[in-house]
PDB file of C-alpha atoms in Angstrom:
ATOM      1  CA  MET G 454      63.831  65.411 102.134  1.00 59.00           C
ATOM      2  CA  THR G 455      63.691  67.861 105.042  1.00 72.00           C
ATOM      3  CA  VAL G 456      63.168  71.602 104.673  1.00 66.00           C
ATOM      4  CA  GLU G 457      66.658  72.189 106.098  1.00 69.00           C
ATOM      5  CA  ALA G 458      68.245  69.980 103.436  1.00 76.00           C
ATOM      6  CA  THR G 459      66.309  71.675 100.638  1.00 81.00           C
ATOM      7  CA  THR G 460      67.292  75.120 101.914  1.00 83.00           C
ATOM      8  CA  GLU G 461      70.945  74.104 102.119  1.00 83.00           C
ATOM      9  CA  ARG G 462      70.829  72.772  98.555  1.00 88.00           C
ATOM     10  CA  VAL G 463      69.197  75.964  97.236  1.00 88.00           C
ATOM     11  CA  LEU G 464      71.909  78.035  98.914  1.00 85.00           C
ATOM     12  CA  ARG G 465      74.552  75.814  97.334  1.00 87.00           C
ATOM     13  CA  LEU G 466      72.875  76.341  93.958  1.00 89.00           C
ATOM     14  CA  LEU G 467      72.987  80.111  94.485  1.00 86.00           C
ATOM     15  CA  ALA G 468      76.685  79.889  95.347  1.00 83.00           C
ATOM     16  CA  LEU G 469      77.371  77.900  92.171  1.00 87.00           C
ATOM     17  CA  LEU G 470      75.508  80.417  90.013  1.00 86.00           C
ATOM     18  CA  GLN G 471      77.618  83.203  91.532  1.00 82.00           C
ATOM     19  CA  ARG G 472      80.854  81.337  90.861  1.00 79.00           C
ATOM     20  CA  ARG G 473      80.821  81.556  87.061  1.00 80.00           C
ATOM     21  CA  PRO G 474      78.671  83.102  84.299  1.00 80.00           C
ATOM     22  CA  SER G 475      76.835  80.030  83.019  1.00 84.00           C
ATOM     23  CA  TRP G 476      76.040  76.421  83.977  1.00 90.00           C
ATOM     24  CA  THR G 477      74.211  73.650  82.177  1.00 89.00           C
ATOM     25  CA  ALA G 478      71.512  71.749  84.057  1.00 87.00           C
ATOM     26  CA  GLY G 479      73.667  68.623  83.927  1.00 88.00           C
ATOM     27  CA  GLU G 480      76.675  70.394  85.452  1.00 90.00           C
ATOM     28  CA  LEU G 481      74.572  71.779  88.296  1.00 91.00           C
ATOM     29  CA  ALA G 482      72.957  68.398  88.902  1.00 90.00           C
ATOM     30  CA  ALA G 483      76.406  66.762  89.101  1.00 91.00           C
ATOM     31  CA  GLU G 484      77.683  69.386  91.546  1.00 92.00           C
ATOM     32  CA  LEU G 485      74.577  69.096  93.761  1.00 91.00           C
ATOM     33  CA  ARG G 486      74.252  65.325  93.293  1.00 91.00           C
ATOM     34  CA  VAL G 487      70.597  65.579  92.312  1.00 92.00           C
ATOM     35  CA  THR G 488      68.545  65.109  89.154  1.00 91.00           C
ATOM     36  CA  ASP G 489      68.003  67.720  86.439  1.00 88.00           C
ATOM     37  CA  ARG G 490      64.400  67.936  87.607  1.00 90.00           C
ATOM     38  CA  SER G 491      65.534  68.873  91.119  1.00 91.00           C
ATOM     39  CA  VAL G 492      67.736  71.592  89.645  1.00 91.00           C
ATOM     40  CA  ARG G 493      64.750  73.037  87.791  1.00 90.00           C
ATOM     41  CA  ARG G 494      62.668  73.049  90.985  1.00 92.00           C
ATOM     42  CA  ASP G 495      65.461  74.749  92.944  1.00 91.00           C
ATOM     43  CA  VAL G 496      65.843  77.354  90.200  1.00 91.00           C
ATOM     44  CA  GLU G 497      62.120  78.113  90.542  1.00 91.00           C
ATOM     45  CA  ARG G 498      62.589  78.482  94.313  1.00 90.00           C
ATOM     46  CA  LEU G 499      65.346  81.072  93.718  1.00 88.00           C
ATOM     47  CA  ARG G 500      63.136  82.934  91.275  1.00 87.00           C
ATOM     48  CA  ALA G 501      60.308  82.959  93.824  1.00 86.00           C
ATOM     49  CA  LEU G 502      62.742  84.624  96.256  1.00 83.00           C
ATOM     50  CA  GLY G 503      63.470  87.339  93.710  1.00 81.00           C
ATOM     51  CA  TYR G 504      66.685  86.090  92.132  1.00 85.00           C
ATOM     52  CA  PRO G 505      66.698  86.576  88.328  1.00 86.00           C
ATOM     53  CA  VAL G 506      67.923  83.190  87.112  1.00 89.00           C
ATOM     54  CA  HIS G 507      67.884  83.181  83.304  1.00 90.00           C
ATOM     55  CA  ALA G 508      67.532  79.975  81.334  1.00 88.00           C
ATOM     56  CA  THR G 509      68.588  79.315  77.734  1.00 81.00           C
ATOM     57  CA  ALA G 510      67.056  76.390  75.855  1.00 75.00           C
ATOM     58  CA  GLY G 511      68.905  74.098  73.484  1.00 67.00           C
ATOM     59  CA  VAL G 512      71.986  71.901  73.484  1.00 62.00           C
ATOM     60  CA  GLY G 513      74.298  74.735  74.569  1.00 59.00           C
ATOM     61  CA  GLY G 514      71.761  76.235  76.928  1.00 67.00           C
ATOM     62  CA  GLY G 515      71.976  76.591  80.654  1.00 85.00           C
ATOM     63  CA  TYR G 516      71.340  78.785  83.656  1.00 90.00           C
ATOM     64  CA  GLN G 517      72.757  82.218  84.412  1.00 88.00           C
ATOM     65  CA  LEU G 518      72.286  84.530  87.384  1.00 85.00           C
ATOM     66  CA  GLY G 519      71.307  87.968  86.126  1.00 83.00           C
ATOM     67  CA  ALA G 520      71.223  91.404  87.704  1.00 74.00           C
ATOM     68  CA  GLY G 521      68.151  92.082  89.782  1.00 66.00           C
ATOM     69  CA  THR G 522      66.552  95.017  91.551  1.00 56.00           C
ATOM     70  CA  ARG G 523      68.434  94.332  94.775  1.00 64.00           C
ATOM     71  CA  LEU G 524      71.818  92.933  95.750  1.00 65.00           C
ATOM     72  CA  PRO G 525      71.535  89.236  96.641  1.00 66.00           C
ATOM     73  CA  PRO G 526      73.562  87.777  99.501  1.00 70.00           C
ATOM     74  CA  LEU G 527      76.995  86.691  98.343  1.00 71.00           C
ATOM     75  CA  LEU G 528      78.068  83.203  99.317  1.00 74.00           C
ATOM     76  CA  LEU G 529      81.839  82.986  99.745  1.00 79.00           C
ATOM     77  CA  ASP G 530      84.115  80.018 100.203  1.00 80.00           C
ATOM     78  CA  ASP G 531      86.939  80.144 102.763  1.00 82.00           C
ATOM     79  CA  GLU G 532      89.580  81.609 100.446  1.00 84.00           C
ATOM     80  CA  GLU G 533      87.164  84.205  99.046  1.00 82.00           C
ATOM     81  CA  ALA G 534      86.098  85.290 102.546  1.00 83.00           C
ATOM     82  CA  ILE G 535      89.699  85.764 103.692  1.00 84.00           C
ATOM     83  CA  ALA G 536      90.643  87.664 100.513  1.00 84.00           C
ATOM     84  CA  THR G 537      87.565  89.890 100.814  1.00 83.00           C
ATOM     85  CA  ALA G 538      88.246  90.725 104.466  1.00 82.00           C
ATOM     86  CA  VAL G 539      91.881  91.621 103.782  1.00 78.00           C
ATOM     87  CA  SER G 540      90.886  93.726 100.756  1.00 79.00           C
ATOM     88  CA  LEU G 541      88.260  95.599 102.793  1.00 77.00           C
ATOM     89  CA  ARG G 542      90.869  96.427 105.415  1.00 74.00           C
ATOM     90  CA  LEU G 543      93.123  97.913 102.757  1.00 70.00           C
ATOM     91  CA  ALA G 544      90.186  99.769 101.186  1.00 70.00           C
ATOM     92  CA  SER G 545      89.394 101.398 104.528  1.00 64.00           C
ATOM     93  CA  GLY G 546      92.419 103.607 103.969  1.00 64.00           C
ATOM     94  CA  GLY G 547      91.686 104.370 100.318  1.00 66.00           C
ATOM     95  CA  THR G 548      91.406 107.585  98.344  1.00 68.00           C
ATOM     96  CA  VAL G 549      87.696 107.483  97.446  1.00 70.00           C
ATOM     97  CA  ALA G 550      85.712 109.726  99.770  1.00 70.00           C
ATOM     98  CA  GLY G 551      83.330 107.676 101.908  1.00 69.00           C
ATOM     99  CA  ALA G 552      84.751 104.354 100.743  1.00 70.00           C
ATOM    100  CA  GLY G 553      86.829 103.946 103.892  1.00 70.00           C
ATOM    101  CA  GLU G 554      83.776 104.142 106.154  1.00 70.00           C
ATOM    102  CA  ALA G 555      81.772 101.846 103.864  1.00 76.00           C
ATOM    103  CA  ALA G 556      84.642  99.342 103.810  1.00 76.00           C
ATOM    104  CA  LEU G 557      84.779  99.325 107.603  1.00 69.00           C
ATOM    105  CA  ARG G 558      81.007  98.705 107.798  1.00 75.00           C
ATOM    106  CA  ALA G 559      81.276  95.828 105.320  1.00 79.00           C
ATOM    107  CA  LEU G 560      84.265  94.425 107.200  1.00 75.00           C
ATOM    108  CA  ALA G 561      82.323  94.514 110.467  1.00 73.00           C
ATOM    109  CA  LYS G 562      79.407  92.639 108.875  1.00 74.00           C
ATOM    110  CA  LEU G 563      81.700  90.027 107.386  1.00 79.00           C
ATOM    111  CA  ASP G 564      83.578  89.572 110.653  1.00 77.00           C
ATOM    112  CA  GLN G 565      80.306  89.078 112.516  1.00 73.00           C
ATOM    113  CA  VAL G 566      79.218  86.084 110.427  1.00 74.00           C
ATOM    114  CA  MET G 567      82.640  84.618 109.699  1.00 81.00           C
ATOM    115  CA  PRO G 568      83.426  81.273 111.370  1.00 83.00           C
ATOM    116  CA  PRO G 569      85.958  81.584 114.232  1.00 84.00           C
ATOM    117  CA  ARG G 570      88.638  79.633 112.338  1.00 84.00           C
ATOM    118  CA  LEU G 571      88.485  82.057 109.394  1.00 84.00           C
ATOM    119  CA  ARG G 572      88.265  85.092 111.661  1.00 79.00           C
ATOM    120  CA  ALA G 573      91.483  83.981 113.339  1.00 82.00           C
ATOM    121  CA  GLU G 574      93.244  83.648 109.977  1.00 82.00           C
ATOM    122  CA  VAL G 575      92.112  87.102 108.846  1.00 79.00           C
ATOM    123  CA  ARG G 576      93.251  88.705 112.090  1.00 78.00           C
ATOM    124  CA  ALA G 577      96.592  86.941 111.772  1.00 79.00           C
ATOM    125  CA  VAL G 578      97.044  88.495 108.338  1.00 75.00           C
ATOM    126  CA  HIS G 579      95.993  91.894 109.703  1.00 70.00           C
ATOM    127  CA  GLY G 580      98.377  91.608 112.616  1.00 71.00           C
ATOM    128  CA  ALA G 581     101.296  90.780 110.358  1.00 72.00           C
ATOM    129  CA  THR G 582     100.587  93.477 107.760  1.00 65.00           C
ATOM    130  CA  GLU G 583     101.256  97.180 107.693  1.00 62.00           C
ATOM    131  CA  THR G 584     100.573  99.538 104.793  1.00 59.00           C
ATOM    132  CA  LEU G 585     102.963 102.302 103.854  1.00 54.00           C
ATOM    133  CA  LEU G 586     100.972 104.707 101.717  1.00 54.00           C
ATOM    134  CA  GLY G 587     101.927 108.186 100.684  1.00 55.00           C
ATOM    135  CA  PRO G 588      99.551 111.115 101.125  1.00 56.00           C
ATOM    136  CA  GLY G 589      96.671 110.906  98.719  1.00 61.00           C
ATOM    137  CA  VAL G 590      93.788 113.120  97.676  1.00 68.00           C
ATOM    138  CA  GLU G 591      90.255 111.920  98.342  1.00 73.00           C
ATOM    139  CA  ILE G 592      87.965 111.683  95.335  1.00 78.00           C
ATOM    140  CA  ASP G 593      84.209 112.100  95.619  1.00 78.00           C
ATOM    141  CA  ALA G 594      82.647 108.721  94.917  1.00 77.00           C
ATOM    142  CA  GLU G 595      79.874 110.428  92.921  1.00 81.00           C
ATOM    143  CA  VAL G 596      82.507 111.817  90.543  1.00 86.00           C
ATOM    144  CA  LEU G 597      83.885 108.333  90.002  1.00 84.00           C
ATOM    145  CA  VAL G 598      80.431 106.915  89.308  1.00 82.00           C
ATOM    146  CA  THR G 599      79.495 109.746  86.943  1.00 87.00           C
ATOM    147  CA  LEU G 600      82.690 109.391  84.926  1.00 89.00           C
ATOM    148  CA  ALA G 601      82.514 105.596  84.873  1.00 88.00           C
ATOM    149  CA  ARG G 602      78.979 105.695  83.469  1.00 86.00           C
ATOM    150  CA  ALA G 603      79.964 108.328  80.919  1.00 90.00           C
ATOM    151  CA  CYS G 604      82.868 106.160  79.745  1.00 89.00           C
ATOM    152  CA  ARG G 605      80.548 103.169  79.481  1.00 87.00           C
ATOM    153  CA  ASP G 606      77.697 104.997  77.732  1.00 88.00           C
ATOM    154  CA  ALA G 607      79.926 107.195  75.496  1.00 91.00           C
ATOM    155  CA  VAL G 608      78.351 110.494  76.570  1.00 94.00           C
ATOM    156  CA  ARG G 609      80.090 113.833  76.915  1.00 95.00           C
ATOM    157  CA  VAL G 610      80.907 115.266  80.326  1.00 96.00           C
ATOM    158  CA  ARG G 611      81.116 118.897  81.446  1.00 96.00           C
ATOM    159  CA  PHE G 612      83.026 120.122  84.486  1.00 96.00           C
ATOM    160  CA  ARG G 613      85.046 123.000  85.857  1.00 94.00           C
ATOM    161  CA  TYR G 614      88.754 122.264  85.992  1.00 94.00           C
ATOM    162  CA  ALA G 615      91.471 123.957  88.053  1.00 89.00           C
ATOM    163  CA  GLY G 616      94.751 123.968  86.167  1.00 76.00           C
ATOM    164  CA  ARG G 617      98.228 124.353  87.618  1.00 70.00           C
ATOM    165  CA  ASP G 618      97.595 128.114  87.820  1.00 69.00           C
ATOM    166  CA  ASN G 619      94.499 127.369  89.984  1.00 71.00           C
ATOM    167  CA  ASP G 620      92.274 129.212  87.511  1.00 80.00           C
ATOM    168  CA  GLU G 621      89.090 127.250  86.808  1.00 85.00           C
ATOM    169  CA  HIS G 622      87.826 126.793  83.272  1.00 89.00           C
ATOM    170  CA  GLU G 623      84.790 124.914  81.978  1.00 94.00           C
ATOM    171  CA  ARG G 624      85.703 121.855  79.934  1.00 95.00           C
ATOM    172  CA  THR G 625      83.641 119.552  77.740  1.00 96.00           C
ATOM    173  CA  VAL G 626      85.205 116.168  77.063  1.00 96.00           C
ATOM    174  CA  GLU G 627      84.516 112.740  75.622  1.00 96.00           C
ATOM    175  CA  PRO G 628      85.785 110.392  78.343  1.00 94.00           C
ATOM    176  CA  VAL G 629      87.561 107.147  77.510  1.00 91.00           C
ATOM    177  CA  ARG G 630      89.115 105.675  80.648  1.00 90.00           C
ATOM    178  CA  MET G 631      90.066 106.464  84.244  1.00 89.00           C
ATOM    179  CA  VAL G 632      93.552 105.524  85.434  1.00 87.00           C
ATOM    180  CA  ALA G 633      94.658 105.355  89.077  1.00 81.00           C
ATOM    181  CA  THR G 634      98.317 105.824  89.983  1.00 73.00           C
ATOM    182  CA  ASN G 635     100.207 106.835  93.120  1.00 62.00           C
ATOM    183  CA  ARG G 636      96.975 107.424  95.068  1.00 68.00           C
ATOM    184  CA  ARG G 637      95.721 109.838  92.406  1.00 79.00           C
ATOM    185  CA  TRP G 638      93.013 109.379  89.785  1.00 86.00           C
ATOM    186  CA  TYR G 639      93.227 110.624  86.204  1.00 89.00           C
ATOM    187  CA  LEU G 640      90.765 110.769  83.326  1.00 92.00           C
ATOM    188  CA  MET G 641      91.899 110.360  79.736  1.00 93.00           C
ATOM    189  CA  ALA G 642      89.455 112.122  77.416  1.00 95.00           C
ATOM    190  CA  TRP G 643      89.102 113.945  74.115  1.00 96.00           C
ATOM    191  CA  ASP G 644      88.914 117.668  74.859  1.00 95.00           C
ATOM    192  CA  VAL G 645      86.183 118.986  72.557  1.00 94.00           C
ATOM    193  CA  ASP G 646      87.281 122.635  72.716  1.00 91.00           C
ATOM    194  CA  ARG G 647      90.991 121.915  72.219  1.00 91.00           C
ATOM    195  CA  ASP G 648      90.406 119.178  69.663  1.00 93.00           C
ATOM    196  CA  ASP G 649      93.005 116.879  71.224  1.00 92.00           C
ATOM    197  CA  TRP G 650      93.535 114.200  73.861  1.00 94.00           C
ATOM    198  CA  ARG G 651      94.018 115.430  77.413  1.00 92.00           C
ATOM    199  CA  THR G 652      94.602 114.052  80.914  1.00 91.00           C
ATOM    200  CA  PHE G 653      92.644 115.465  83.870  1.00 93.00           C
ATOM    201  CA  ARG G 654      93.196 114.938  87.588  1.00 89.00           C
ATOM    202  CA  LEU G 655      89.895 114.011  89.227  1.00 91.00           C
ATOM    203  CA  ASP G 656      90.683 115.953  92.411  1.00 89.00           C
ATOM    204  CA  ARG G 657      90.827 119.156  90.319  1.00 91.00           C
ATOM    205  CA  MET G 658      87.365 118.634  88.798  1.00 92.00           C
ATOM    206  CA  ARG G 659      84.325 120.535  90.044  1.00 92.00           C
ATOM    207  CA  GLU G 660      80.617 120.318  89.151  1.00 93.00           C
ATOM    208  CA  VAL G 661      81.057 117.140  87.113  1.00 94.00           C
ATOM    209  CA  ALA G 662      77.934 116.354  85.087  1.00 94.00           C
ATOM    210  CA  ALA G 663      77.189 113.937  82.274  1.00 93.00           C
ATOM    211  CA  THR G 664      75.301 115.368  79.305  1.00 93.00           C
ATOM    212  CA  THR G 665      72.855 113.648  76.959  1.00 92.00           C
ATOM    213  CA  TRP G 666      75.198 114.170  73.997  1.00 93.00           C
ATOM    214  CA  ARG G 667      76.415 110.776  72.805  1.00 93.00           C
ATOM    215  CA  PHE G 668      79.653 110.585  70.869  1.00 93.00           C
ATOM    216  CA  ARG G 669      81.078 108.058  68.457  1.00 91.00           C
ATOM    217  CA  ALA G 670      84.156 106.320  69.814  1.00 88.00           C
ATOM    218  CA  ARG G 671      87.325 107.344  68.018  1.00 90.00           C
ATOM    219  CA  GLU G 672      90.719 105.672  67.859  1.00 91.00           C
ATOM    220  CA  HIS G 673      92.703 106.596  70.930  1.00 91.00           C
ATOM    221  CA  PRO G 674      96.117 105.968  72.499  1.00 89.00           C
ATOM    222  CA  ASP G 675      96.531 103.334  75.162  1.00 89.00           C
ATOM    223  CA  PRO G 676      95.063 105.069  78.251  1.00 89.00           C
ATOM    224  CA  VAL G 677      97.627 103.748  80.735  1.00 87.00           C
ATOM    225  CA  ALA G 678     100.601 104.666  78.537  1.00 85.00           C
ATOM    226  CA  TYR G 679      99.096 108.063  77.700  1.00 87.00           C
ATOM    227  CA  VAL G 680      98.446 108.968  81.343  1.00 86.00           C
ATOM    228  CA  GLN G 681     101.901 107.763  82.346  1.00 80.00           C
ATOM    229  CA  ARG G 682     103.493 109.914  79.664  1.00 79.00           C
ATOM    230  CA  SER G 683     101.412 112.904  80.759  1.00 82.00           C
ATOM    231  CA  VAL G 684     102.196 112.663  84.469  1.00 77.00           C
ATOM    232  CA  THR G 685     105.914 111.919  84.000  1.00 73.00           C
ATOM    233  CA  GLU G 686     106.682 114.497  81.312  1.00 67.00           C
ATOM    234  CA  SER G 687     104.297 117.394  80.757  1.00 67.00           C
ATOM    235  CA  PRO G 688     104.176 118.905  84.297  1.00 66.00           C
ATOM    236  CA  TYR G 689     107.946 119.394  84.549  1.00 75.00           C
ATOM    237  CA  ARG G 690     110.432 122.032  83.472  1.00 79.00           C
ATOM    238  CA  TYR G 691     113.009 119.499  82.315  1.00 83.00           C
ATOM    239  CA  LEU G 692     112.638 116.166  80.537  1.00 85.00           C
ATOM    240  CA  ALA G 693     115.580 113.777  80.657  1.00 88.00           C
ATOM    241  CA  ARG G 694     116.410 110.716  78.589  1.00 90.00           C
ATOM    242  CA  VAL G 695     119.115 108.548  80.122  1.00 92.00           C
ATOM    243  CA  ARG G 696     120.492 105.197  78.971  1.00 92.00           C
ATOM    244  CA  VAL G 697     120.832 102.857  81.919  1.00 92.00           C
ATOM    245  CA  HIS G 698     122.982  99.722  81.897  1.00 92.00           C
ATOM    246  CA  ALA G 699     120.293  97.438  83.329  1.00 89.00           C
ATOM    247  CA  ARG G 700     117.362  95.381  82.174  1.00 89.00           C
ATOM    248  CA  PRO G 701     114.030  97.247  81.965  1.00 89.00           C
ATOM    249  CA  GLU G 702     112.498  95.142  84.730  1.00 87.00           C
ATOM    250  CA  GLN G 703     115.394  96.022  87.056  1.00 89.00           C
ATOM    251  CA  VAL G 704     114.802  99.735  86.592  1.00 88.00           C
ATOM    252  CA  ARG G 705     111.008  99.378  86.873  1.00 87.00           C
ATOM    253  CA  GLU G 706     111.516  97.884  90.341  1.00 86.00           C
ATOM    254  CA  LEU G 707     113.198 101.146  91.404  1.00 87.00           C
ATOM    255  CA  VAL G 708     111.263 103.738  89.399  1.00 85.00           C
ATOM    256  CA  PRO G 709     107.464 103.924  89.930  1.00 78.00           C
ATOM    257  CA  PRO G 710     105.389 104.364  86.752  1.00 77.00           C
ATOM    258  CA  GLN G 711     104.258 107.843  87.829  1.00 72.00           C
ATOM    259  CA  VAL G 712     107.904 108.956  88.156  1.00 78.00           C
ATOM    260  CA  GLY G 713     109.515 107.657  84.982  1.00 83.00           C
ATOM    261  CA  ARG G 714     108.905 105.707  81.796  1.00 83.00           C
ATOM    262  CA  ILE G 715     111.185 102.823  80.776  1.00 87.00           C
ATOM    263  CA  GLU G 716     111.909 102.085  77.120  1.00 85.00           C
ATOM    264  CA  ASP G 717     113.632  98.939  75.895  1.00 82.00           C
ATOM    265  CA  ASP G 718     117.030  99.406  74.269  1.00 77.00           C
ATOM    266  CA  ARG G 719     119.628  96.769  73.386  1.00 79.00           C
ATOM    267  CA  ASP G 720     122.593  94.824  74.746  1.00 81.00           C
ATOM    268  CA  GLY G 721     121.410  94.928  78.352  1.00 86.00           C
ATOM    269  CA  TRP G 722     120.568  98.647  78.329  1.00 92.00           C
ATOM    270  CA  CYS G 723     117.283 100.524  78.613  1.00 92.00           C
ATOM    271  CA  VAL G 724     116.231 104.166  78.386  1.00 92.00           C
ATOM    272  CA  LEU G 725     114.737 106.018  81.352  1.00 91.00           C
ATOM    273  CA  VAL G 726     112.507 108.998  80.511  1.00 89.00           C
ATOM    274  CA  ALA G 727     111.741 111.201  83.512  1.00 86.00           C
ATOM    275  CA  GLY G 728     110.813 114.787  84.221  1.00 82.00           C
ATOM    276  CA  GLY G 729     111.833 117.126  86.998  1.00 82.00           C
ATOM    277  CA  GLN G 730     111.864 120.743  88.085  1.00 83.00           C
ATOM    278  CA  SER G 731     115.631 120.579  88.750  1.00 85.00           C
ATOM    279  CA  LEU G 732     118.452 119.083  86.684  1.00 88.00           C
ATOM    280  CA  GLU G 733     120.424 118.320  89.845  1.00 87.00           C
ATOM    281  CA  TRP G 734     117.401 116.497  91.261  1.00 86.00           C
ATOM    282  CA  LEU G 735     117.292 114.356  88.105  1.00 88.00           C
ATOM    283  CA  ALA G 736     121.057 113.695  88.257  1.00 89.00           C
ATOM    284  CA  ALA G 737     120.830 112.641  91.899  1.00 88.00           C
ATOM    285  CA  HIS G 738     117.964 110.231  91.301  1.00 87.00           C
ATOM    286  CA  VAL G 739     119.655 108.628  88.295  1.00 89.00           C
ATOM    287  CA  ALA G 740     122.846 108.213  90.324  1.00 88.00           C
ATOM    288  CA  MET G 741     120.926 106.602  93.178  1.00 88.00           C
ATOM    289  CA  LEU G 742     119.695 103.854  90.872  1.00 89.00           C
ATOM    290  CA  GLY G 743     123.167 102.357  91.213  1.00 88.00           C
ATOM    291  CA  PHE G 744     123.663 101.492  87.528  1.00 92.00           C
ATOM    292  CA  GLU G 745     126.043 102.794  84.909  1.00 89.00           C
ATOM    293  CA  ALA G 746     124.231 105.523  82.981  1.00 90.00           C
ATOM    294  CA  GLU G 747     124.689 107.788  79.973  1.00 89.00           C
ATOM    295  CA  VAL G 748     122.878 111.084  79.430  1.00 91.00           C
ATOM    296  CA  LEU G 749     121.121 111.317  76.065  1.00 91.00           C
ATOM    297  CA  GLU G 750     119.342 114.627  76.642  1.00 88.00           C
ATOM    298  CA  PRO G 751     119.323 117.397  77.609  1.00 90.00           C
ATOM    299  CA  PRO G 752     123.069 118.276  77.418  1.00 89.00           C
ATOM    300  CA  GLU G 753     122.665 120.513  80.490  1.00 91.00           C
ATOM    301  CA  LEU G 754     122.054 117.399  82.569  1.00 91.00           C
ATOM    302  CA  ARG G 755     125.714 116.408  82.103  1.00 90.00           C
ATOM    303  CA  ALA G 756     126.892 119.694  83.606  1.00 87.00           C
ATOM    304  CA  ALA G 757     124.441 119.319  86.501  1.00 88.00           C
ATOM    305  CA  ALA G 758     125.698 115.778  87.115  1.00 89.00           C
ATOM    306  CA  ALA G 759     129.315 116.996  87.104  1.00 89.00           C
ATOM    307  CA  GLY G 760     128.541 119.684  89.687  1.00 87.00           C
ATOM    308  CA  PHE G 761     126.657 117.171  91.818  1.00 84.00           C
ATOM    309  CA  ALA G 762     129.615 114.765  91.596  1.00 86.00           C
ATOM    310  CA  ARG G 763     132.048 117.472  92.780  1.00 87.00           C
ATOM    311  CA  ARG G 764     129.928 118.190  95.835  1.00 85.00           C
ATOM    312  CA  LEU G 765     129.683 114.487  96.622  1.00 83.00           C
ATOM    313  CA  THR G 766     133.462 114.187  96.340  1.00 85.00           C
ATOM    314  CA  ALA G 767     133.912 117.077  98.745  1.00 84.00           C
ATOM    315  CA  LEU G 768     131.351 115.539 101.093  1.00 83.00           C
ATOM    316  CA  ALA G 769     133.302 112.263 101.087  1.00 79.00           C
ATOM    317  CA  GLY G 770     136.596 114.013 101.951  1.00 75.00           C
ATOM    318  CA  PRO G 771     138.445 113.516 105.264  1.00 74.00           C
ATOM    319  CA  ALA G 772     136.780 114.904 108.366  1.00 65.00           C
ATOM    320  CA  ASP G 773     139.896 116.862 109.432  1.00 62.00           C
ATOM    321  CA  ARG G 774     139.397 119.168 106.417  1.00 56.00           C
ATOM    322  CA  ARG G 775     136.775 120.954 108.488  1.00 52.00           C
ATOM    323  CA  LYS G 776     139.584 122.572 110.509  1.00 55.00           C
ATOM    324  CA  ASP G 777     140.641 124.477 107.433  1.00 56.00           C
ATOM    325  CA  LEU G 778     137.183 125.836 106.725  1.00 52.00           C
ATOM    326  CA  PRO G 779     136.514 129.462 107.754  1.00 57.00           C
ATOM    327  CA  SER G 780     134.410 129.801 110.874  1.00 54.00           C
ATOM    328  CA  GLY G 781     131.119 131.663 110.783  1.00 50.00           C
ATOM    329  CA  GLY G 782     130.352 134.854 112.651  1.00 44.00           C
TER     330      GLY G 782
END
């Protein structure tokens, strides 16, 4: 067998090992159409090149590609290459500081080696796609990495945090999970000083540092639900509960998770829980959903809705009524 054929087969073996966590020697031999002995030789060739291929003996044993000291080249099939290129384009406009530039560099490298037929497909997707993203706040990638490791290793984190009053206070927390929503990042953690669960915006954190203090994991609320409740309720002056004559999935299509929380009800109704700084703002947004609705709380929301309805009625009146309005000056 030629050197070129052996090299091609070793690269195919590397691609297979990257595709799923574990393979038996027989499965690899069948995929490569070689003998088990050839598989063992090719595994040794990968190890000689620095790839940590682990082997497990026994009936249920097999081969597994482990983590090494350097990042090996990734071998992608056509669908994976297209998906990666499109994802990198979207990531180039992300909210992690420095990630946009890194994504563009990776995209340039991928485009350079991509076959012309795949490059044409990727550019067709790019040409037919636009992204409509609201303004976001960039997060230092080092903060993300520090918090992710602290969550994984169950170690406490210290940082300075700017609250809504912009006053910074030092906080010590036991981090559980990060949650991203509406181009913002949040950390759910146990606040050691306040002895309770808290949500922290990553863009308000300063001097984030992991300590060496390990903590024992405690029972905690669902991080996604907890963060959603925090961002839709606690920051606002008013909290409204409104029954909406629609299925929950219909309302979720119109109300983003960072704006309102949807609770199942009965008989084709659901309950929308949303916060706002203005009762009239809440009334207007509920009305714009286009469904029959009933205010549960607060009672003041009914009065605000009535006043909003009167102004809408006046706005919808005949145009010639403007002649009767007093002129300015």
